[in-house]
Amino acid sequence: MATAESLVAKIQGLSGNAVDLGLLSIHLKKADEVLHNESTRLLAFLEQLDPTLHSLGYLYFLEACTSGPVTNEQARRLVLILSRFLTCCVADQIRLASEKFIAISKRFKDQVLMLDVPMRGVAPLLEAVKKLRSSSEHLTALHPDFLQLCLLAKCYKTGLSILEDDIFEVDQPRDFFLYCYYGGMICIGQKHFQKALELLHNVVTAPMSSINAIAVEAFKKYILVSLIQNRQFSTSLPKYTSSAAQRNLKTLCQPYMELASSYSSGKVSELETYIQTNSEKFESDNNLGLVKQVVSSMYKRNIQRLTQTYLTLSLQDIAKIVQLSSPKEAEMHVLQMIEDGEIYATINQKDGMVRFLEDPEQYKNCEMIEHIDSSIQRIMILSKKLTAVDELLSCDPLYLAKAGRERQRFDFDDFDPVPQKFNI
């Protein structure tokens, strides 16, 4: 039977090349039970190993010695060891035992949260994500944990660095739900509402056989962000939304549906009364801050509508029509909307008159052409990805079996590209 001492010697001798690492992986898998039985004395052996050279063996030892309950005092020491390992380990080695790497990364996250220092976990876990994933298009089990730490540490910009990647490969559905939900919250924190809307939309419309808590919470925020960003909310979900979501989401989020209905009336006083009545519900959902931004967006929506009717209007009239308390408050809203590019206007400070203008963008400068070109390139890449996925799916045995069973229910033309013979 292998001992910890003999395993250290094997790790030191078999970490030099891919062939040796394959042999080492076999030895370590066989000795995994031994390592867990001796977990209480394994920390001392880590000093004989270099995490940059012996990443695979170091990982097995580290996973075994962190597998049991951990006290606060132990967590302080382990956080330092885990942080160093996640930062300097070799990607090719840890991918030989990806499940163990995921396990110690999640324990690392739990320990920094136990110590109430989420900031210390952000950089190491970002490195862990980059080393575990096969490409930037791969969503790993660590993406949600990393985004959760970014949220708790308020490191929103660091979280955005991961959210910029287009995801095409997902290991587990739950990881996708959490990734999009936490990502949406990070974008809300940075006021990137369009991206937040996209991520929350992914949660709400993702395939699900039964409703889950993540989708419910995402739908609440989806309604609020829709009102803030688009100044409206469509009560009908897309056709590709699962039947479980179609049946349950609106009922489970009734106060938010009623809020959207009140918003559509355009009457600020009614909206504020409804929010005041249900403030405890919104606060318990941790959505009161977003709800207050919905009120602000209604003022902006009403101001935006004035641009379709008037060429000039005084700040006093704007305040009266939009139901703001004073011309000064109206001026602040107009200035903010001009800065955000939501309206085009000038304010005459002498007489307090606002002059609404047309959009000055001619859409023919170099910057705009580059933007359009990059969008076209991205769409072309996406089109190729969709074609590849479609071809892969058309050869999938499960899909073909299901299509074969359902063929009798439809006309032949509905399944024209599907082969007529199936191996069922």
Short mmCIF file of N, CA and C in Angstrom, two decimals, residues 234-408:
data_model
loop_
_atom_site.label_atom_id
_atom_site.label_comp_id
_atom_site.label_asym_id
_atom_site.label_seq_id
_atom_site.Cartn_x
_atom_site.Cartn_y
_atom_site.Cartn_z
N SER A 234 -42.76 43.97 -21.58
CA SER A 234 -43.72 43.13 -22.30
C SER A 234 -44.12 41.96 -21.41
N THR A 235 -45.41 41.81 -21.18
CA THR A 235 -45.89 40.76 -20.28
C THR A 235 -45.83 39.38 -20.92
N SER A 236 -45.69 39.32 -22.23
CA SER A 236 -45.61 38.02 -22.91
C SER A 236 -44.15 37.61 -23.08
N LEU A 237 -43.85 36.40 -22.64
CA LEU A 237 -42.49 35.87 -22.76
C LEU A 237 -42.30 35.27 -24.16
N PRO A 238 -41.05 35.19 -24.65
CA PRO A 238 -40.79 34.62 -25.98
C PRO A 238 -41.30 33.18 -26.09
N LYS A 239 -41.60 32.75 -27.31
CA LYS A 239 -42.17 31.42 -27.53
C LYS A 239 -41.22 30.30 -27.09
N TYR A 240 -39.90 30.57 -27.16
CA TYR A 240 -38.94 29.53 -26.81
C TYR A 240 -38.75 29.39 -25.29
N THR A 241 -39.46 30.19 -24.50
CA THR A 241 -39.41 30.05 -23.04
C THR A 241 -40.07 28.73 -22.64
N SER A 242 -39.50 28.05 -21.66
CA SER A 242 -40.04 26.75 -21.24
C SER A 242 -41.47 26.90 -20.71
N SER A 243 -42.24 25.83 -20.82
CA SER A 243 -43.63 25.85 -20.35
C SER A 243 -43.69 26.06 -18.84
N ALA A 244 -42.68 25.53 -18.11
CA ALA A 244 -42.65 25.71 -16.64
C ALA A 244 -42.53 27.19 -16.29
N ALA A 245 -41.69 27.91 -17.02
CA ALA A 245 -41.53 29.35 -16.78
C ALA A 245 -42.78 30.11 -17.21
N GLN A 246 -43.34 29.74 -18.35
CA GLN A 246 -44.56 30.40 -18.85
C GLN A 246 -45.70 30.29 -17.84
N ARG A 247 -45.81 29.11 -17.21
CA ARG A 247 -46.93 28.87 -16.30
C ARG A 247 -46.76 29.56 -14.96
N ASN A 248 -45.54 29.62 -14.45
CA ASN A 248 -45.35 29.97 -13.03
C ASN A 248 -44.75 31.35 -12.73
N LEU A 249 -43.90 31.85 -13.62
CA LEU A 249 -43.12 33.05 -13.27
C LEU A 249 -44.00 34.26 -12.94
N LYS A 250 -44.99 34.52 -13.76
CA LYS A 250 -45.83 35.71 -13.55
C LYS A 250 -46.60 35.62 -12.23
N THR A 251 -47.07 34.41 -11.90
CA THR A 251 -47.81 34.22 -10.65
C THR A 251 -46.89 34.41 -9.44
N LEU A 252 -45.68 33.87 -9.52
CA LEU A 252 -44.74 33.96 -8.40
C LEU A 252 -44.15 35.36 -8.23
N CYS A 253 -44.27 36.18 -9.26
CA CYS A 253 -43.72 37.55 -9.20
C CYS A 253 -44.83 38.58 -9.36
N GLN A 254 -45.99 38.30 -8.78
CA GLN A 254 -47.17 39.15 -8.97
C GLN A 254 -46.96 40.61 -8.58
N PRO A 255 -46.31 40.91 -7.44
CA PRO A 255 -46.10 42.33 -7.09
C PRO A 255 -45.29 43.09 -8.15
N TYR A 256 -44.38 42.41 -8.80
CA TYR A 256 -43.55 43.05 -9.83
C TYR A 256 -44.34 43.23 -11.13
N MET A 257 -45.22 42.29 -11.43
CA MET A 257 -46.10 42.44 -12.59
C MET A 257 -47.04 43.62 -12.39
N GLU A 258 -47.55 43.77 -11.19
CA GLU A 258 -48.44 44.90 -10.87
C GLU A 258 -47.67 46.22 -10.91
N LEU A 259 -46.41 46.19 -10.49
CA LEU A 259 -45.57 47.38 -10.58
C LEU A 259 -45.40 47.81 -12.04
N ALA A 260 -45.15 46.85 -12.92
CA ALA A 260 -45.01 47.15 -14.35
C ALA A 260 -46.31 47.70 -14.92
N SER A 261 -47.43 47.17 -14.46
CA SER A 261 -48.74 47.66 -14.91
C SER A 261 -48.96 49.11 -14.46
N SER A 262 -48.58 49.39 -13.21
CA SER A 262 -48.70 50.76 -12.68
C SER A 262 -47.79 51.71 -13.44
N TYR A 263 -46.61 51.23 -13.81
CA TYR A 263 -45.64 52.05 -14.56
C TYR A 263 -46.20 52.44 -15.93
N SER A 264 -46.89 51.50 -16.56
CA SER A 264 -47.40 51.74 -17.91
C SER A 264 -48.46 52.84 -17.94
N SER A 265 -49.07 53.13 -16.79
CA SER A 265 -50.08 54.20 -16.74
C SER A 265 -49.46 55.58 -16.94
N GLY A 266 -48.15 55.71 -16.61
CA GLY A 266 -47.46 56.99 -16.77
C GLY A 266 -47.69 57.97 -15.64
N LYS A 267 -48.42 57.56 -14.61
CA LYS A 267 -48.73 58.46 -13.49
C LYS A 267 -47.77 58.18 -12.33
N VAL A 268 -46.89 59.15 -12.08
CA VAL A 268 -45.87 58.98 -11.05
C VAL A 268 -46.48 58.78 -9.67
N SER A 269 -47.54 59.52 -9.38
CA SER A 269 -48.16 59.44 -8.05
C SER A 269 -48.70 58.04 -7.77
N GLU A 270 -49.32 57.42 -8.79
CA GLU A 270 -49.84 56.05 -8.62
C GLU A 270 -48.70 55.07 -8.39
N LEU A 271 -47.63 55.24 -9.15
CA LEU A 271 -46.47 54.34 -9.02
C LEU A 271 -45.86 54.47 -7.64
N GLU A 272 -45.67 55.69 -7.17
CA GLU A 272 -45.06 55.91 -5.85
C GLU A 272 -45.94 55.35 -4.74
N THR A 273 -47.27 55.48 -4.88
CA THR A 273 -48.20 54.93 -3.88
C THR A 273 -48.09 53.41 -3.83
N TYR A 274 -48.01 52.78 -5.02
CA TYR A 274 -47.91 51.32 -5.06
C TYR A 274 -46.59 50.86 -4.43
N ILE A 275 -45.51 51.55 -4.74
CA ILE A 275 -44.21 51.18 -4.18
C ILE A 275 -44.20 51.32 -2.67
N GLN A 276 -44.79 52.40 -2.18
CA GLN A 276 -44.86 52.64 -0.73
C GLN A 276 -45.65 51.53 -0.04
N THR A 277 -46.73 51.09 -0.67
CA THR A 277 -47.57 50.03 -0.10
C THR A 277 -46.83 48.69 -0.03
N ASN A 278 -45.98 48.43 -1.02
CA ASN A 278 -45.29 47.14 -1.11
C ASN A 278 -43.79 47.23 -0.83
N SER A 279 -43.38 48.29 -0.16
CA SER A 279 -41.94 48.52 0.08
C SER A 279 -41.29 47.40 0.87
N GLU A 280 -42.02 46.81 1.83
CA GLU A 280 -41.45 45.72 2.63
C GLU A 280 -41.13 44.51 1.76
N LYS A 281 -42.03 44.21 0.82
CA LYS A 281 -41.81 43.08 -0.10
C LYS A 281 -40.57 43.33 -0.96
N PHE A 282 -40.45 44.53 -1.54
CA PHE A 282 -39.30 44.85 -2.38
C PHE A 282 -38.00 44.86 -1.58
N GLU A 283 -38.09 45.33 -0.34
CA GLU A 283 -36.89 45.38 0.50
C GLU A 283 -36.45 43.98 0.90
N SER A 284 -37.39 43.11 1.20
CA SER A 284 -37.04 41.73 1.59
C SER A 284 -36.42 40.98 0.41
N ASP A 285 -36.76 41.39 -0.81
CA ASP A 285 -36.16 40.78 -2.01
C ASP A 285 -34.84 41.45 -2.40
N ASN A 286 -34.42 42.44 -1.60
CA ASN A 286 -33.20 43.21 -1.91
C ASN A 286 -33.29 43.92 -3.28
N ASN A 287 -34.51 44.37 -3.59
CA ASN A 287 -34.72 45.04 -4.87
C ASN A 287 -35.21 46.48 -4.73
N LEU A 288 -35.23 47.00 -3.49
CA LEU A 288 -35.78 48.34 -3.28
C LEU A 288 -34.97 49.41 -4.02
N GLY A 289 -33.65 49.25 -4.07
CA GLY A 289 -32.81 50.20 -4.79
C GLY A 289 -33.16 50.26 -6.27
N LEU A 290 -33.38 49.07 -6.87
CA LEU A 290 -33.78 49.02 -8.28
C LEU A 290 -35.16 49.63 -8.48
N VAL A 291 -36.05 49.38 -7.55
CA VAL A 291 -37.41 49.92 -7.64
C VAL A 291 -37.37 51.45 -7.64
N LYS A 292 -36.52 52.04 -6.83
CA LYS A 292 -36.39 53.50 -6.80
C LYS A 292 -35.86 54.03 -8.14
N GLN A 293 -34.98 53.25 -8.78
CA GLN A 293 -34.49 53.64 -10.09
C GLN A 293 -35.59 53.56 -11.15
N VAL A 294 -36.57 52.68 -10.92
CA VAL A 294 -37.72 52.59 -11.82
C VAL A 294 -38.51 53.90 -11.79
N VAL A 295 -38.67 54.47 -10.59
CA VAL A 295 -39.38 55.76 -10.46
C VAL A 295 -38.63 56.84 -11.24
N SER A 296 -37.32 56.86 -11.09
CA SER A 296 -36.50 57.85 -11.81
C SER A 296 -36.63 57.66 -13.32
N SER A 297 -36.70 56.39 -13.76
CA SER A 297 -36.82 56.13 -15.19
C SER A 297 -38.17 56.60 -15.74
N MET A 298 -39.21 56.60 -14.88
CA MET A 298 -40.51 57.10 -15.34
C MET A 298 -40.44 58.59 -15.63
N TYR A 299 -39.75 59.33 -14.77
CA TYR A 299 -39.56 60.76 -15.03
C TYR A 299 -38.84 60.95 -16.37
N LYS A 300 -37.82 60.14 -16.61
CA LYS A 300 -37.07 60.24 -17.86
C LYS A 300 -37.93 59.88 -19.06
N ARG A 301 -38.76 58.85 -18.89
CA ARG A 301 -39.64 58.44 -19.99
C ARG A 301 -40.60 59.57 -20.35
N ASN A 302 -41.16 60.20 -19.33
CA ASN A 302 -42.11 61.28 -19.57
C ASN A 302 -41.43 62.49 -20.21
N ILE A 303 -40.18 62.76 -19.81
CA ILE A 303 -39.43 63.86 -20.44
C ILE A 303 -39.13 63.51 -21.90
N GLN A 304 -38.76 62.24 -22.13
CA GLN A 304 -38.45 61.80 -23.49
C GLN A 304 -39.65 61.95 -24.42
N ARG A 305 -40.82 61.71 -23.90
CA ARG A 305 -42.04 61.85 -24.70
C ARG A 305 -42.31 63.31 -25.08
N LEU A 306 -41.85 64.22 -24.24
CA LEU A 306 -42.05 65.65 -24.55
C LEU A 306 -41.28 66.05 -25.81
N THR A 307 -40.17 65.37 -26.07
CA THR A 307 -39.36 65.71 -27.25
C THR A 307 -40.10 65.40 -28.55
N GLN A 308 -41.11 64.54 -28.48
CA GLN A 308 -41.88 64.20 -29.68
C GLN A 308 -42.98 65.21 -29.97
N THR A 309 -43.25 66.08 -28.97
CA THR A 309 -44.35 67.04 -29.11
C THR A 309 -43.87 68.49 -29.20
N TYR A 310 -42.83 68.81 -28.43
CA TYR A 310 -42.39 70.21 -28.33
C TYR A 310 -41.00 70.40 -28.92
N LEU A 311 -40.77 71.61 -29.46
CA LEU A 311 -39.43 72.02 -29.87
C LEU A 311 -38.73 72.77 -28.76
N THR A 312 -39.49 73.60 -28.03
CA THR A 312 -38.96 74.32 -26.86
C THR A 312 -39.97 74.23 -25.73
N LEU A 313 -39.46 74.23 -24.51
CA LEU A 313 -40.32 74.14 -23.34
C LEU A 313 -39.54 74.66 -22.14
N SER A 314 -40.21 75.36 -21.25
CA SER A 314 -39.52 75.88 -20.07
C SER A 314 -39.32 74.78 -19.04
N LEU A 315 -38.31 74.95 -18.21
CA LEU A 315 -38.05 73.98 -17.14
C LEU A 315 -39.23 73.90 -16.18
N GLN A 316 -39.88 75.03 -15.98
CA GLN A 316 -41.04 75.05 -15.09
C GLN A 316 -42.19 74.20 -15.66
N ASP A 317 -42.40 74.31 -16.97
CA ASP A 317 -43.46 73.52 -17.61
C ASP A 317 -43.12 72.03 -17.59
N ILE A 318 -41.82 71.73 -17.82
CA ILE A 318 -41.39 70.33 -17.77
C ILE A 318 -41.65 69.74 -16.39
N ALA A 319 -41.29 70.51 -15.34
CA ALA A 319 -41.50 70.05 -13.96
C ALA A 319 -42.98 69.79 -13.69
N LYS A 320 -43.83 70.67 -14.22
CA LYS A 320 -45.27 70.54 -13.99
C LYS A 320 -45.85 69.34 -14.72
N ILE A 321 -45.47 69.17 -16.01
CA ILE A 321 -46.02 68.08 -16.82
C ILE A 321 -45.55 66.71 -16.32
N VAL A 322 -44.25 66.66 -15.95
CA VAL A 322 -43.65 65.38 -15.54
C VAL A 322 -43.88 65.09 -14.06
N GLN A 323 -44.42 66.03 -13.33
CA GLN A 323 -44.72 65.91 -11.89
C GLN A 323 -43.45 65.88 -11.03
N LEU A 324 -42.51 66.78 -11.40
CA LEU A 324 -41.32 66.97 -10.57
C LEU A 324 -41.57 68.13 -9.61
N SER A 325 -40.82 68.15 -8.52
CA SER A 325 -41.11 69.11 -7.46
C SER A 325 -40.71 70.54 -7.79
N SER A 326 -39.71 70.72 -8.67
CA SER A 326 -39.22 72.07 -8.96
C SER A 326 -38.52 72.13 -10.31
N PRO A 327 -38.41 73.35 -10.90
CA PRO A 327 -37.66 73.49 -12.17
C PRO A 327 -36.20 73.03 -12.03
N LYS A 328 -35.62 73.21 -10.85
CA LYS A 328 -34.24 72.79 -10.62
C LYS A 328 -34.11 71.28 -10.77
N GLU A 329 -35.07 70.56 -10.23
CA GLU A 329 -35.04 69.09 -10.34
C GLU A 329 -35.23 68.67 -11.80
N ALA A 330 -36.09 69.40 -12.53
CA ALA A 330 -36.29 69.12 -13.95
C ALA A 330 -34.99 69.35 -14.71
N GLU A 331 -34.27 70.41 -14.35
CA GLU A 331 -33.00 70.71 -15.01
C GLU A 331 -31.99 69.58 -14.78
N MET A 332 -31.95 69.05 -13.56
CA MET A 332 -31.01 67.96 -13.25
C MET A 332 -31.32 66.71 -14.09
N HIS A 333 -32.60 66.39 -14.24
CA HIS A 333 -32.99 65.22 -15.04
C HIS A 333 -32.63 65.43 -16.51
N VAL A 334 -32.91 66.64 -17.03
CA VAL A 334 -32.63 66.93 -18.44
C VAL A 334 -31.12 66.86 -18.70
N LEU A 335 -30.33 67.43 -17.81
CA LEU A 335 -28.87 67.41 -17.98
C LEU A 335 -28.33 65.98 -17.95
N GLN A 336 -28.87 65.15 -17.05
CA GLN A 336 -28.43 63.76 -16.96
C GLN A 336 -28.78 62.99 -18.24
N MET A 337 -29.96 63.26 -18.78
CA MET A 337 -30.39 62.58 -19.99
C MET A 337 -29.57 63.02 -21.20
N ILE A 338 -29.18 64.30 -21.23
CA ILE A 338 -28.31 64.79 -22.30
C ILE A 338 -26.95 64.11 -22.21
N GLU A 339 -26.41 64.01 -20.98
CA GLU A 339 -25.11 63.38 -20.76
C GLU A 339 -25.12 61.91 -21.17
N ASP A 340 -26.24 61.22 -20.90
CA ASP A 340 -26.36 59.80 -21.22
C ASP A 340 -26.72 59.55 -22.68
N GLY A 341 -26.96 60.63 -23.44
CA GLY A 341 -27.31 60.49 -24.84
C GLY A 341 -28.74 60.04 -25.08
N GLU A 342 -29.61 60.19 -24.06
CA GLU A 342 -31.00 59.76 -24.20
C GLU A 342 -31.85 60.80 -24.92
N ILE A 343 -31.48 62.06 -24.80
CA ILE A 343 -32.13 63.13 -25.57
C ILE A 343 -31.05 64.10 -26.05
N TYR A 344 -31.41 64.92 -27.02
CA TYR A 344 -30.50 65.95 -27.54
C TYR A 344 -31.18 67.28 -27.32
N ALA A 345 -30.59 68.11 -26.49
CA ALA A 345 -31.22 69.38 -26.12
C ALA A 345 -30.19 70.37 -25.60
N THR A 346 -30.58 71.64 -25.57
CA THR A 346 -29.77 72.70 -24.94
C THR A 346 -30.64 73.45 -23.96
N ILE A 347 -30.02 73.96 -22.90
CA ILE A 347 -30.75 74.72 -21.87
C ILE A 347 -30.23 76.15 -21.86
N ASN A 348 -31.13 77.10 -22.02
CA ASN A 348 -30.79 78.52 -21.91
C ASN A 348 -30.91 78.92 -20.44
N GLN A 349 -29.78 79.19 -19.80
CA GLN A 349 -29.78 79.48 -18.37
C GLN A 349 -30.46 80.81 -18.04
N LYS A 350 -30.50 81.73 -19.01
CA LYS A 350 -31.10 83.06 -18.75
C LYS A 350 -32.60 82.98 -18.54
N ASP A 351 -33.29 82.32 -19.47
CA ASP A 351 -34.76 82.27 -19.36
C ASP A 351 -35.30 80.89 -18.97
N GLY A 352 -34.39 79.93 -18.75
CA GLY A 352 -34.82 78.60 -18.30
C GLY A 352 -35.57 77.81 -19.35
N MET A 353 -35.25 78.07 -20.63
CA MET A 353 -35.92 77.37 -21.72
C MET A 353 -35.06 76.21 -22.22
N VAL A 354 -35.74 75.11 -22.52
CA VAL A 354 -35.06 73.93 -23.06
C VAL A 354 -35.43 73.80 -24.53
N ARG A 355 -34.42 73.66 -25.38
CA ARG A 355 -34.65 73.48 -26.81
C ARG A 355 -34.27 72.06 -27.20
N PHE A 356 -35.23 71.30 -27.69
CA PHE A 356 -34.99 69.92 -28.08
C PHE A 356 -34.46 69.87 -29.51
N LEU A 357 -33.43 69.02 -29.73
CA LEU A 357 -32.74 68.94 -31.01
C LEU A 357 -32.86 67.56 -31.63
N GLU A 358 -32.52 67.46 -32.92
CA GLU A 358 -32.47 66.17 -33.60
C GLU A 358 -31.16 65.45 -33.26
N ASP A 359 -31.13 64.15 -33.46
CA ASP A 359 -29.91 63.37 -33.25
C ASP A 359 -28.83 63.85 -34.23
N PRO A 360 -27.69 64.35 -33.70
CA PRO A 360 -26.65 64.89 -34.59
C PRO A 360 -25.81 63.82 -35.29
N GLU A 361 -25.93 62.57 -34.88
CA GLU A 361 -25.12 61.49 -35.46
C GLU A 361 -25.50 61.24 -36.92
N GLN A 362 -24.51 61.30 -37.81
CA GLN A 362 -24.74 61.07 -39.23
C GLN A 362 -24.43 59.63 -39.65
N TYR A 363 -23.87 58.86 -38.73
CA TYR A 363 -23.57 57.44 -38.96
C TYR A 363 -22.64 57.21 -40.16
N LYS A 364 -21.66 58.12 -40.32
CA LYS A 364 -20.73 57.95 -41.44
C LYS A 364 -19.28 58.29 -41.07
N ASN A 365 -19.00 58.40 -39.76
CA ASN A 365 -17.61 58.64 -39.36
C ASN A 365 -16.87 57.31 -39.20
N CYS A 366 -15.57 57.38 -39.06
CA CYS A 366 -14.73 56.17 -39.00
C CYS A 366 -15.09 55.28 -37.81
N GLU A 367 -15.34 55.92 -36.67
CA GLU A 367 -15.66 55.16 -35.46
C GLU A 367 -16.93 54.34 -35.64
N MET A 368 -17.95 54.94 -36.25
CA MET A 368 -19.22 54.24 -36.47
C MET A 368 -19.05 53.10 -37.47
N ILE A 369 -18.27 53.34 -38.52
CA ILE A 369 -18.03 52.30 -39.52
C ILE A 369 -17.31 51.10 -38.90
N GLU A 370 -16.32 51.39 -38.03
CA GLU A 370 -15.60 50.31 -37.33
C GLU A 370 -16.54 49.52 -36.42
N HIS A 371 -17.44 50.26 -35.75
CA HIS A 371 -18.41 49.61 -34.86
C HIS A 371 -19.33 48.67 -35.65
N ILE A 372 -19.82 49.16 -36.79
CA ILE A 372 -20.70 48.34 -37.63
C ILE A 372 -19.95 47.12 -38.16
N ASP A 373 -18.70 47.34 -38.58
CA ASP A 373 -17.89 46.24 -39.12
C ASP A 373 -17.64 45.16 -38.06
N SER A 374 -17.32 45.59 -36.84
CA SER A 374 -17.07 44.61 -35.76
C SER A 374 -18.34 43.84 -35.43
N SER A 375 -19.50 44.51 -35.51
CA SER A 375 -20.78 43.84 -35.25
C SER A 375 -21.06 42.79 -36.32
N ILE A 376 -20.76 43.14 -37.58
CA ILE A 376 -20.96 42.19 -38.67
C ILE A 376 -20.05 40.97 -38.50
N GLN A 377 -18.79 41.22 -38.14
CA GLN A 377 -17.84 40.12 -37.93
C GLN A 377 -18.32 39.20 -36.82
N ARG A 378 -18.83 39.78 -35.75
CA ARG A 378 -19.31 38.98 -34.61
C ARG A 378 -20.52 38.14 -35.02
N ILE A 379 -21.41 38.72 -35.81
CA ILE A 379 -22.59 37.99 -36.26
C ILE A 379 -22.19 36.84 -37.18
N MET A 380 -21.19 37.06 -38.03
CA MET A 380 -20.72 36.00 -38.93
C MET A 380 -20.13 34.83 -38.14
N ILE A 381 -19.36 35.15 -37.09
CA ILE A 381 -18.80 34.10 -36.23
C ILE A 381 -19.91 33.32 -35.53
N LEU A 382 -20.91 34.06 -35.03
CA LEU A 382 -22.05 33.43 -34.36
C LEU A 382 -22.81 32.52 -35.31
N SER A 383 -22.97 32.97 -36.56
CA SER A 383 -23.67 32.18 -37.57
C SER A 383 -22.95 30.85 -37.81
N LYS A 384 -21.62 30.89 -37.89
CA LYS A 384 -20.84 29.67 -38.07
C LYS A 384 -20.99 28.73 -36.87
N LYS A 385 -21.01 29.33 -35.67
CA LYS A 385 -21.18 28.51 -34.46
C LYS A 385 -22.54 27.81 -34.48
N LEU A 386 -23.58 28.55 -34.84
CA LEU A 386 -24.93 27.98 -34.87
C LEU A 386 -25.03 26.85 -35.89
N THR A 387 -24.39 27.04 -37.05
CA THR A 387 -24.39 26.00 -38.07
C THR A 387 -23.71 24.73 -37.56
N ALA A 388 -22.56 24.92 -36.86
CA ALA A 388 -21.83 23.77 -36.32
C ALA A 388 -22.65 23.04 -35.27
N VAL A 389 -23.33 23.80 -34.40
CA VAL A 389 -24.17 23.19 -33.36
C VAL A 389 -25.34 22.46 -33.99
N ASP A 390 -25.93 23.05 -35.02
CA ASP A 390 -27.06 22.43 -35.72
C ASP A 390 -26.64 21.10 -36.34
N GLU A 391 -25.47 21.07 -36.97
CA GLU A 391 -24.97 19.83 -37.57
C GLU A 391 -24.68 18.78 -36.52
N LEU A 392 -24.13 19.22 -35.38
CA LEU A 392 -23.83 18.29 -34.29
C LEU A 392 -25.12 17.71 -33.71
N LEU A 393 -26.12 18.56 -33.55
CA LEU A 393 -27.39 18.12 -32.99
C LEU A 393 -28.11 17.16 -33.93
N SER A 394 -28.00 17.40 -35.22
CA SER A 394 -28.69 16.55 -36.19
C SER A 394 -28.14 15.12 -36.21
N CYS A 395 -26.94 14.93 -35.64
CA CYS A 395 -26.35 13.59 -35.55
C CYS A 395 -26.46 12.98 -34.15
N ASP A 396 -27.07 13.71 -33.23
CA ASP A 396 -27.17 13.24 -31.85
C ASP A 396 -28.20 12.11 -31.75
N PRO A 397 -27.80 10.95 -31.20
CA PRO A 397 -28.72 9.80 -31.13
C PRO A 397 -30.01 10.10 -30.36
N LEU A 398 -29.92 10.85 -29.28
CA LEU A 398 -31.12 11.16 -28.49
C LEU A 398 -32.10 12.01 -29.30
N TYR A 399 -31.54 13.01 -30.02
CA TYR A 399 -32.41 13.85 -30.85
C TYR A 399 -33.06 13.02 -31.96
N LEU A 400 -32.26 12.18 -32.62
CA LEU A 400 -32.78 11.37 -33.71
C LEU A 400 -33.86 10.40 -33.23
N ALA A 401 -33.65 9.84 -32.03
CA ALA A 401 -34.64 8.92 -31.47
C ALA A 401 -35.96 9.64 -31.20
N LYS A 402 -35.86 10.84 -30.63
CA LYS A 402 -37.07 11.62 -30.33
C LYS A 402 -37.77 12.03 -31.63
N ALA A 403 -36.97 12.48 -32.60
CA ALA A 403 -37.54 12.87 -33.89
C ALA A 403 -38.23 11.69 -34.56
N GLY A 404 -37.63 10.50 -34.43
CA GLY A 404 -38.21 9.30 -35.02
C GLY A 404 -39.54 8.94 -34.40
N ARG A 405 -39.63 9.07 -33.08
CA ARG A 405 -40.89 8.76 -32.38
C ARG A 405 -41.99 9.75 -32.74
N GLU A 406 -41.60 10.98 -32.97
CA GLU A 406 -42.60 12.02 -33.24
C GLU A 406 -42.92 12.17 -34.72
N ARG A 407 -42.19 11.44 -35.58
CA ARG A 407 -42.39 11.59 -37.03
C ARG A 407 -43.85 11.35 -37.43
N GLN A 408 -44.49 10.37 -36.79
CA GLN A 408 -45.86 10.01 -37.16
C GLN A 408 -46.85 11.13 -36.87
#
